[in-house]
């Protein structure tokens, strides 16, 4: 399967046929905007079957056409792809929906409706309560990249050195940040996994501003 063909057909169907933006496709398919763009620019080697079907459904085209296995753009009467024909397409495991948190209002329960940006799929074997989209490069040495989805188990205590989702309750709204957490009697230290970032250290009363909302237990990263 030629990833260049997939990229060209995906871009053609999105842009010229449907007049949709990358963000439009991302929101409708549940795939990150940056990932849609990487498919279009042929930077992802293998494309997962559920992603093919999701793109095809959003763009109203034949999935087999989208991956270059058919010249017929029309959706076939049988609404599936024969995976035996495509060895580098593979199904995902069973999934369940979890909330993807956006901006979190201080004082509100973490999983309040106001804090939920969307619901996304998660492998049913992962025991997490919600997810966050990583922003920036502060955790790259933990292999967590900008745009990755990180799954979080809700808890307010973690062991020293574990990666946690943390809120700083000194504003009306905030984004949860991912950091390695170290807690002692007199301070809390939040450490990035990138030497370009300094540790965030909180002493005495300022320790009360730091709120752990969960432990990072898994993440989903796009193939680059």
PDB file of C-alpha atoms in Angstrom:
ATOM      1  CA  UNK A   1       0.000   0.000   0.000  1.00  0.00           C
ATOM      2  CA  UNK A   2       1.404   3.352  -1.086  1.00  0.00           C
ATOM      3  CA  UNK A   3       1.132   5.922   1.717  1.00  0.00           C
ATOM      4  CA  UNK A   4       1.646   8.697  -0.851  1.00  0.00           C
ATOM      5  CA  UNK A   5      -1.536   7.620  -2.647  1.00  0.00           C
ATOM      6  CA  UNK A   6      -3.429   7.588   0.657  1.00  0.00           C
ATOM      7  CA  UNK A   7      -2.201  11.090   1.433  1.00  0.00           C
ATOM      8  CA  UNK A   8      -3.092  12.432  -2.006  1.00  0.00           C
ATOM      9  CA  UNK A   9      -6.578  10.887  -1.982  1.00  0.00           C
ATOM     10  CA  UNK A  10      -7.270  11.955   1.574  1.00  0.00           C
ATOM     11  CA  UNK A  11      -6.304  15.550   0.777  1.00  0.00           C
ATOM     12  CA  UNK A  12      -8.255  15.497  -2.512  1.00  0.00           C
ATOM     13  CA  UNK A  13     -11.420  14.185  -0.839  1.00  0.00           C
ATOM     14  CA  UNK A  14     -11.104  16.552   2.114  1.00  0.00           C
ATOM     15  CA  UNK A  15     -10.206  19.719   0.252  1.00  0.00           C
ATOM     16  CA  UNK A  16     -11.551  19.535  -3.295  1.00  0.00           C
ATOM     17  CA  UNK A  17     -14.505  17.171  -2.923  1.00  0.00           C
ATOM     18  CA  UNK A  18     -15.868  18.194   0.480  1.00  0.00           C
ATOM     19  CA  UNK A  19     -14.294  21.591   1.100  1.00  0.00           C
ATOM     20  CA  UNK A  20     -13.339  20.600   4.644  1.00  0.00           C
ATOM     21  CA  UNK A  21     -10.427  21.856   6.717  1.00  0.00           C
ATOM     22  CA  UNK A  22      -7.995  19.622   8.586  1.00  0.00           C
ATOM     23  CA  UNK A  23      -9.755  20.649  11.799  1.00  0.00           C
ATOM     24  CA  UNK A  24     -13.145  19.696  10.343  1.00  0.00           C
ATOM     25  CA  UNK A  25     -11.927  16.164   9.585  1.00  0.00           C
ATOM     26  CA  UNK A  26     -10.160  15.901  12.930  1.00  0.00           C
ATOM     27  CA  UNK A  27     -13.276  16.811  14.907  1.00  0.00           C
ATOM     28  CA  UNK A  28     -15.575  14.581  12.840  1.00  0.00           C
ATOM     29  CA  UNK A  29     -13.281  11.542  12.894  1.00  0.00           C
ATOM     30  CA  UNK A  30     -11.856  11.839  16.406  1.00  0.00           C
ATOM     31  CA  UNK A  31      -8.304  11.837  15.014  1.00  0.00           C
ATOM     32  CA  UNK A  32      -5.933  14.622  16.037  1.00  0.00           C
ATOM     33  CA  UNK A  33      -5.516  17.423  13.472  1.00  0.00           C
ATOM     34  CA  UNK A  34      -1.745  16.906  13.404  1.00  0.00           C
ATOM     35  CA  UNK A  35      -2.268  13.203  12.695  1.00  0.00           C
ATOM     36  CA  UNK A  36      -4.642  13.910   9.798  1.00  0.00           C
ATOM     37  CA  UNK A  37      -1.994  16.211   8.371  1.00  0.00           C
ATOM     38  CA  UNK A  38       0.697  13.538   8.766  1.00  0.00           C
ATOM     39  CA  UNK A  39      -1.439  11.084   6.818  1.00  0.00           C
ATOM     40  CA  UNK A  40      -1.900  13.647   4.058  1.00  0.00           C
ATOM     41  CA  UNK A  41       1.830  14.323   3.838  1.00  0.00           C
ATOM     42  CA  UNK A  42       2.667  10.590   3.840  1.00  0.00           C
ATOM     43  CA  UNK A  43       4.592  10.727   7.109  1.00  0.00           C
ATOM     44  CA  UNK A  44       2.790   7.730   8.656  1.00  0.00           C
ATOM     45  CA  UNK A  45       3.770   4.312   7.386  1.00  0.00           C
ATOM     46  CA  UNK A  46       0.802   2.180   8.457  1.00  0.00           C
ATOM     47  CA  UNK A  47      -2.807   3.260   8.648  1.00  0.00           C
ATOM     48  CA  UNK A  48      -5.139   1.465  11.051  1.00  0.00           C
ATOM     49  CA  UNK A  49      -8.394   0.006   9.757  1.00  0.00           C
ATOM     50  CA  UNK A  50     -10.667   2.021  12.105  1.00  0.00           C
ATOM     51  CA  UNK A  51      -8.911   5.211  10.978  1.00  0.00           C
ATOM     52  CA  UNK A  52      -9.478   4.344   7.298  1.00  0.00           C
ATOM     53  CA  UNK A  53     -13.151   3.672   7.957  1.00  0.00           C
ATOM     54  CA  UNK A  54     -13.518   6.842  10.013  1.00  0.00           C
ATOM     55  CA  UNK A  55     -11.947   9.042   7.315  1.00  0.00           C
ATOM     56  CA  UNK A  56     -14.033   7.325   4.616  1.00  0.00           C
ATOM     57  CA  UNK A  57     -17.230   7.849   6.600  1.00  0.00           C
ATOM     58  CA  UNK A  58     -16.481  11.521   7.245  1.00  0.00           C
ATOM     59  CA  UNK A  59     -15.551  12.152   3.600  1.00  0.00           C
ATOM     60  CA  UNK A  60     -18.305   9.869   2.223  1.00  0.00           C
ATOM     61  CA  UNK A  61     -15.954   7.851   0.000  1.00  0.00           C
ATOM     62  CA  UNK A  62     -15.155   4.175  -0.547  1.00  0.00           C
ATOM     63  CA  UNK A  63     -12.532   3.063   2.030  1.00  0.00           C
ATOM     64  CA  UNK A  64     -10.833   0.867  -0.582  1.00  0.00           C
ATOM     65  CA  UNK A  65     -10.518   3.876  -2.906  1.00  0.00           C
ATOM     66  CA  UNK A  66      -9.036   5.928  -0.106  1.00  0.00           C
ATOM     67  CA  UNK A  67      -6.153   3.478   0.350  1.00  0.00           C
ATOM     68  CA  UNK A  68      -5.568   2.960  -3.370  1.00  0.00           C
ATOM     69  CA  UNK A  69      -7.115  -0.519  -3.668  1.00  0.00           C
ATOM     70  CA  UNK A  70      -9.991   0.577  -5.872  1.00  0.00           C
ATOM     71  CA  UNK A  71     -10.639   3.187  -8.539  1.00  0.00           C
ATOM     72  CA  UNK A  72     -14.296   3.386  -7.512  1.00  0.00           C
ATOM     73  CA  UNK A  73     -14.878   6.285  -5.171  1.00  0.00           C
ATOM     74  CA  UNK A  74     -18.492   5.330  -4.491  1.00  0.00           C
ATOM     75  CA  UNK A  75     -19.249   3.641  -1.169  1.00  0.00           C
ATOM     76  CA  UNK A  76     -19.889  -0.103  -1.737  1.00  0.00           C
ATOM     77  CA  UNK A  77     -23.040  -1.814  -0.505  1.00  0.00           C
ATOM     78  CA  UNK A  78     -20.937  -3.921   1.873  1.00  0.00           C
ATOM     79  CA  UNK A  79     -19.708  -1.527   4.516  1.00  0.00           C
ATOM     80  CA  UNK A  80     -16.407  -3.185   5.419  1.00  0.00           C
ATOM     81  CA  UNK A  81     -12.843  -3.734   4.210  1.00  0.00           C
ATOM     82  CA  UNK A  82     -11.451  -7.239   3.681  1.00  0.00           C
ATOM     83  CA  UNK A  83      -8.410  -6.958   5.922  1.00  0.00           C
ATOM     84  CA  UNK A  84      -6.826 -10.100   4.472  1.00  0.00           C
ATOM     85  CA  UNK A  85      -6.072  -8.113   1.316  1.00  0.00           C
ATOM     86  CA  UNK A  86      -4.092  -5.487   3.193  1.00  0.00           C
ATOM     87  CA  UNK A  87      -1.371  -6.963   5.451  1.00  0.00           C
ATOM     88  CA  UNK A  88      -0.272  -3.594   6.824  1.00  0.00           C
ATOM     89  CA  UNK A  89      -3.762  -2.621   7.961  1.00  0.00           C
ATOM     90  CA  UNK A  90      -4.747  -4.091  11.305  1.00  0.00           C
ATOM     91  CA  UNK A  91      -7.750  -3.754  13.600  1.00  0.00           C
ATOM     92  CA  UNK A  92      -7.586  -1.999  16.930  1.00  0.00           C
ATOM     93  CA  UNK A  93      -8.572  -3.812  20.125  1.00  0.00           C
ATOM     94  CA  UNK A  94     -11.950  -3.297  21.776  1.00  0.00           C
ATOM     95  CA  UNK A  95     -12.348   0.248  23.007  1.00  0.00           C
ATOM     96  CA  UNK A  96     -14.475   2.338  25.322  1.00  0.00           C
ATOM     97  CA  UNK A  97     -15.147   6.069  25.500  1.00  0.00           C
ATOM     98  CA  UNK A  98     -13.442   8.300  28.083  1.00  0.00           C
ATOM     99  CA  UNK A  99     -13.657  12.074  28.501  1.00  0.00           C
ATOM    100  CA  UNK A 100     -10.894  14.208  27.029  1.00  0.00           C
ATOM    101  CA  UNK A 101     -10.423  17.151  29.367  1.00  0.00           C
ATOM    102  CA  UNK A 102      -9.822  20.661  28.133  1.00  0.00           C
ATOM    103  CA  UNK A 103      -9.644  23.798  30.258  1.00  0.00           C
ATOM    104  CA  UNK A 104     -10.481  22.982  33.874  1.00  0.00           C
ATOM    105  CA  UNK A 105     -12.322  25.426  36.100  1.00  0.00           C
ATOM    106  CA  UNK A 106     -10.731  25.676  39.531  1.00  0.00           C
ATOM    107  CA  UNK A 107     -13.034  24.488  42.273  1.00  0.00           C
ATOM    108  CA  UNK A 108     -15.086  22.315  39.902  1.00  0.00           C
ATOM    109  CA  UNK A 109     -14.916  18.507  40.031  1.00  0.00           C
ATOM    110  CA  UNK A 110     -12.333  17.383  37.473  1.00  0.00           C
ATOM    111  CA  UNK A 111     -14.885  15.420  35.453  1.00  0.00           C
ATOM    112  CA  UNK A 112     -17.547  18.141  35.502  1.00  0.00           C
ATOM    113  CA  UNK A 113     -19.302  18.524  32.166  1.00  0.00           C
ATOM    114  CA  UNK A 114     -17.834  22.004  31.743  1.00  0.00           C
ATOM    115  CA  UNK A 115     -14.318  20.566  31.729  1.00  0.00           C
ATOM    116  CA  UNK A 116     -14.898  17.900  29.072  1.00  0.00           C
ATOM    117  CA  UNK A 117     -13.766  18.802  25.571  1.00  0.00           C
ATOM    118  CA  UNK A 118     -14.812  15.541  23.871  1.00  0.00           C
ATOM    119  CA  UNK A 119     -15.088  11.787  24.349  1.00  0.00           C
ATOM    120  CA  UNK A 120     -12.425   9.607  22.763  1.00  0.00           C
ATOM    121  CA  UNK A 121     -11.769   5.892  22.342  1.00  0.00           C
ATOM    122  CA  UNK A 122      -9.475   4.060  24.739  1.00  0.00           C
ATOM    123  CA  UNK A 123      -8.327   0.443  24.748  1.00  0.00           C
ATOM    124  CA  UNK A 124     -10.668  -1.348  27.142  1.00  0.00           C
ATOM    125  CA  UNK A 125      -7.643  -2.981  28.809  1.00  0.00           C
ATOM    126  CA  UNK A 126      -6.440   0.436  30.021  1.00  0.00           C
ATOM    127  CA  UNK A 127      -7.954   1.304  33.383  1.00  0.00           C
ATOM    128  CA  UNK A 128      -8.110   5.084  33.183  1.00  0.00           C
ATOM    129  CA  UNK A 129     -10.803   7.617  34.010  1.00  0.00           C
ATOM    130  CA  UNK A 130     -10.015  10.405  31.557  1.00  0.00           C
ATOM    131  CA  UNK A 131      -7.484  11.599  29.022  1.00  0.00           C
ATOM    132  CA  UNK A 132      -5.445  14.707  28.283  1.00  0.00           C
ATOM    133  CA  UNK A 133      -3.863  15.937  25.062  1.00  0.00           C
ATOM    134  CA  UNK A 134      -0.210  16.768  25.662  1.00  0.00           C
ATOM    135  CA  UNK A 135       0.826  20.270  24.649  1.00  0.00           C
ATOM    136  CA  UNK A 136       4.446  21.226  24.058  1.00  0.00           C
ATOM    137  CA  UNK A 137       7.701  19.314  24.399  1.00  0.00           C
ATOM    138  CA  UNK A 138       8.278  19.280  28.155  1.00  0.00           C
ATOM    139  CA  UNK A 139       7.889  15.466  28.423  1.00  0.00           C
ATOM    140  CA  UNK A 140       9.766  14.311  25.321  1.00  0.00           C
ATOM    141  CA  UNK A 141      12.335  12.258  27.230  1.00  0.00           C
ATOM    142  CA  UNK A 142       9.448  10.188  28.565  1.00  0.00           C
ATOM    143  CA  UNK A 143       8.498   9.669  24.875  1.00  0.00           C
ATOM    144  CA  UNK A 144       5.371  11.821  25.319  1.00  0.00           C
ATOM    145  CA  UNK A 145       5.226  14.239  22.390  1.00  0.00           C
ATOM    146  CA  UNK A 146       3.172  17.286  21.517  1.00  0.00           C
ATOM    147  CA  UNK A 147      -0.318  16.161  20.530  1.00  0.00           C
ATOM    148  CA  UNK A 148      -0.119  12.724  22.177  1.00  0.00           C
ATOM    149  CA  UNK A 149      -3.109  11.495  24.148  1.00  0.00           C
ATOM    150  CA  UNK A 150      -2.256  10.567  27.748  1.00  0.00           C
ATOM    151  CA  UNK A 151      -4.618   8.374  29.760  1.00  0.00           C
ATOM    152  CA  UNK A 152      -5.018   9.270  33.426  1.00  0.00           C
ATOM    153  CA  UNK A 153      -6.295   7.289  36.398  1.00  0.00           C
ATOM    154  CA  UNK A 154      -7.993   9.655  38.822  1.00  0.00           C
ATOM    155  CA  UNK A 155      -6.154   9.847  42.168  1.00  0.00           C
ATOM    156  CA  UNK A 156      -4.788  12.630  44.348  1.00  0.00           C
ATOM    157  CA  UNK A 157      -1.609  10.879  45.531  1.00  0.00           C
ATOM    158  CA  UNK A 158       1.251   9.416  43.501  1.00  0.00           C
ATOM    159  CA  UNK A 159       4.608   7.908  44.392  1.00  0.00           C
ATOM    160  CA  UNK A 160       7.660  10.138  44.081  1.00  0.00           C
ATOM    161  CA  UNK A 161       8.991  10.023  40.537  1.00  0.00           C
ATOM    162  CA  UNK A 162       5.698   9.044  38.912  1.00  0.00           C
ATOM    163  CA  UNK A 163       4.196  11.144  36.111  1.00  0.00           C
ATOM    164  CA  UNK A 164       0.993  12.873  37.147  1.00  0.00           C
ATOM    165  CA  UNK A 165      -1.557  15.317  35.824  1.00  0.00           C
ATOM    166  CA  UNK A 166      -1.330  18.403  38.014  1.00  0.00           C
ATOM    167  CA  UNK A 167      -3.331  21.589  38.397  1.00  0.00           C
ATOM    168  CA  UNK A 168      -2.083  24.851  39.855  1.00  0.00           C
ATOM    169  CA  UNK A 169      -5.106  26.323  41.649  1.00  0.00           C
ATOM    170  CA  UNK A 170      -4.103  29.960  41.499  1.00  0.00           C
ATOM    171  CA  UNK A 171      -6.343  31.014  38.612  1.00  0.00           C
ATOM    172  CA  UNK A 172      -9.970  30.760  37.535  1.00  0.00           C
ATOM    173  CA  UNK A 173      -9.146  28.265  34.772  1.00  0.00           C
ATOM    174  CA  UNK A 174      -6.113  26.184  33.916  1.00  0.00           C
ATOM    175  CA  UNK A 175      -4.774  23.365  31.763  1.00  0.00           C
ATOM    176  CA  UNK A 176      -3.617  20.245  33.565  1.00  0.00           C
ATOM    177  CA  UNK A 177       0.122  19.828  33.181  1.00  0.00           C
ATOM    178  CA  UNK A 178       2.049  16.553  33.063  1.00  0.00           C
ATOM    179  CA  UNK A 179       5.120  16.381  35.270  1.00  0.00           C
ATOM    180  CA  UNK A 180       7.128  13.965  37.385  1.00  0.00           C
ATOM    181  CA  UNK A 181       6.150  14.671  40.967  1.00  0.00           C
ATOM    182  CA  UNK A 182       8.408  14.685  44.028  1.00  0.00           C
ATOM    183  CA  UNK A 183       6.866  15.546  47.393  1.00  0.00           C
ATOM    184  CA  UNK A 184       8.689  16.061  50.682  1.00  0.00           C
ATOM    185  CA  UNK A 185       7.696  17.656  53.994  1.00  0.00           C
ATOM    186  CA  UNK A 186       8.790  21.144  52.967  1.00  0.00           C
ATOM    187  CA  UNK A 187       8.317  21.303  49.209  1.00  0.00           C
ATOM    188  CA  UNK A 188       6.726  19.915  46.038  1.00  0.00           C
ATOM    189  CA  UNK A 189       8.904  19.619  42.965  1.00  0.00           C
ATOM    190  CA  UNK A 190       7.421  19.195  39.487  1.00  0.00           C
ATOM    191  CA  UNK A 191       9.958  18.027  36.935  1.00  0.00           C
ATOM    192  CA  UNK A 192       9.784  18.081  33.166  1.00  0.00           C
ATOM    193  CA  UNK A 193      11.349  15.372  30.994  1.00  0.00           C
ATOM    194  CA  UNK A 194      13.267  17.914  28.947  1.00  0.00           C
ATOM    195  CA  UNK A 195      16.494  19.594  30.148  1.00  0.00           C
ATOM    196  CA  UNK A 196      15.379  22.865  28.575  1.00  0.00           C
ATOM    197  CA  UNK A 197      12.757  23.276  31.318  1.00  0.00           C
ATOM    198  CA  UNK A 198      13.528  24.147  34.921  1.00  0.00           C
ATOM    199  CA  UNK A 199      11.873  22.331  37.802  1.00  0.00           C
ATOM    200  CA  UNK A 200       8.819  23.995  39.319  1.00  0.00           C
ATOM    201  CA  UNK A 201       9.285  24.108  43.093  1.00  0.00           C
ATOM    202  CA  UNK A 202       6.618  25.082  45.637  1.00  0.00           C
ATOM    203  CA  UNK A 203       7.360  25.803  49.302  1.00  0.00           C
ATOM    204  CA  UNK A 204       5.187  26.245  52.413  1.00  0.00           C
ATOM    205  CA  UNK A 205       1.802  27.838  51.648  1.00  0.00           C
ATOM    206  CA  UNK A 206       2.413  27.629  47.912  1.00  0.00           C
ATOM    207  CA  UNK A 207       2.330  23.845  48.226  1.00  0.00           C
ATOM    208  CA  UNK A 208      -1.420  24.164  48.646  1.00  0.00           C
ATOM    209  CA  UNK A 209      -1.680  25.542  45.106  1.00  0.00           C
ATOM    210  CA  UNK A 210      -0.576  22.207  43.622  1.00  0.00           C
ATOM    211  CA  UNK A 211      -3.338  19.651  43.100  1.00  0.00           C
ATOM    212  CA  UNK A 212      -2.647  16.187  41.717  1.00  0.00           C
ATOM    213  CA  UNK A 213      -5.656  15.008  39.719  1.00  0.00           C
ATOM    214  CA  UNK A 214      -4.391  11.681  38.465  1.00  0.00           C
ATOM    215  CA  UNK A 215      -1.575   9.338  37.537  1.00  0.00           C
ATOM    216  CA  UNK A 216      -0.483   8.895  33.914  1.00  0.00           C
ATOM    217  CA  UNK A 217      -0.761   5.211  33.093  1.00  0.00           C
ATOM    218  CA  UNK A 218      -0.609   5.049  29.283  1.00  0.00           C
ATOM    219  CA  UNK A 219      -0.362   7.234  26.214  1.00  0.00           C
ATOM    220  CA  UNK A 220      -1.216   7.068  22.545  1.00  0.00           C
ATOM    221  CA  UNK A 221       1.391   8.432  20.180  1.00  0.00           C
ATOM    222  CA  UNK A 222       1.161   8.790  16.416  1.00  0.00           C
ATOM    223  CA  UNK A 223       3.746   7.062  14.232  1.00  0.00           C
ATOM    224  CA  UNK A 224       6.128   9.695  12.931  1.00  0.00           C
TER     225      UNK A 224
END
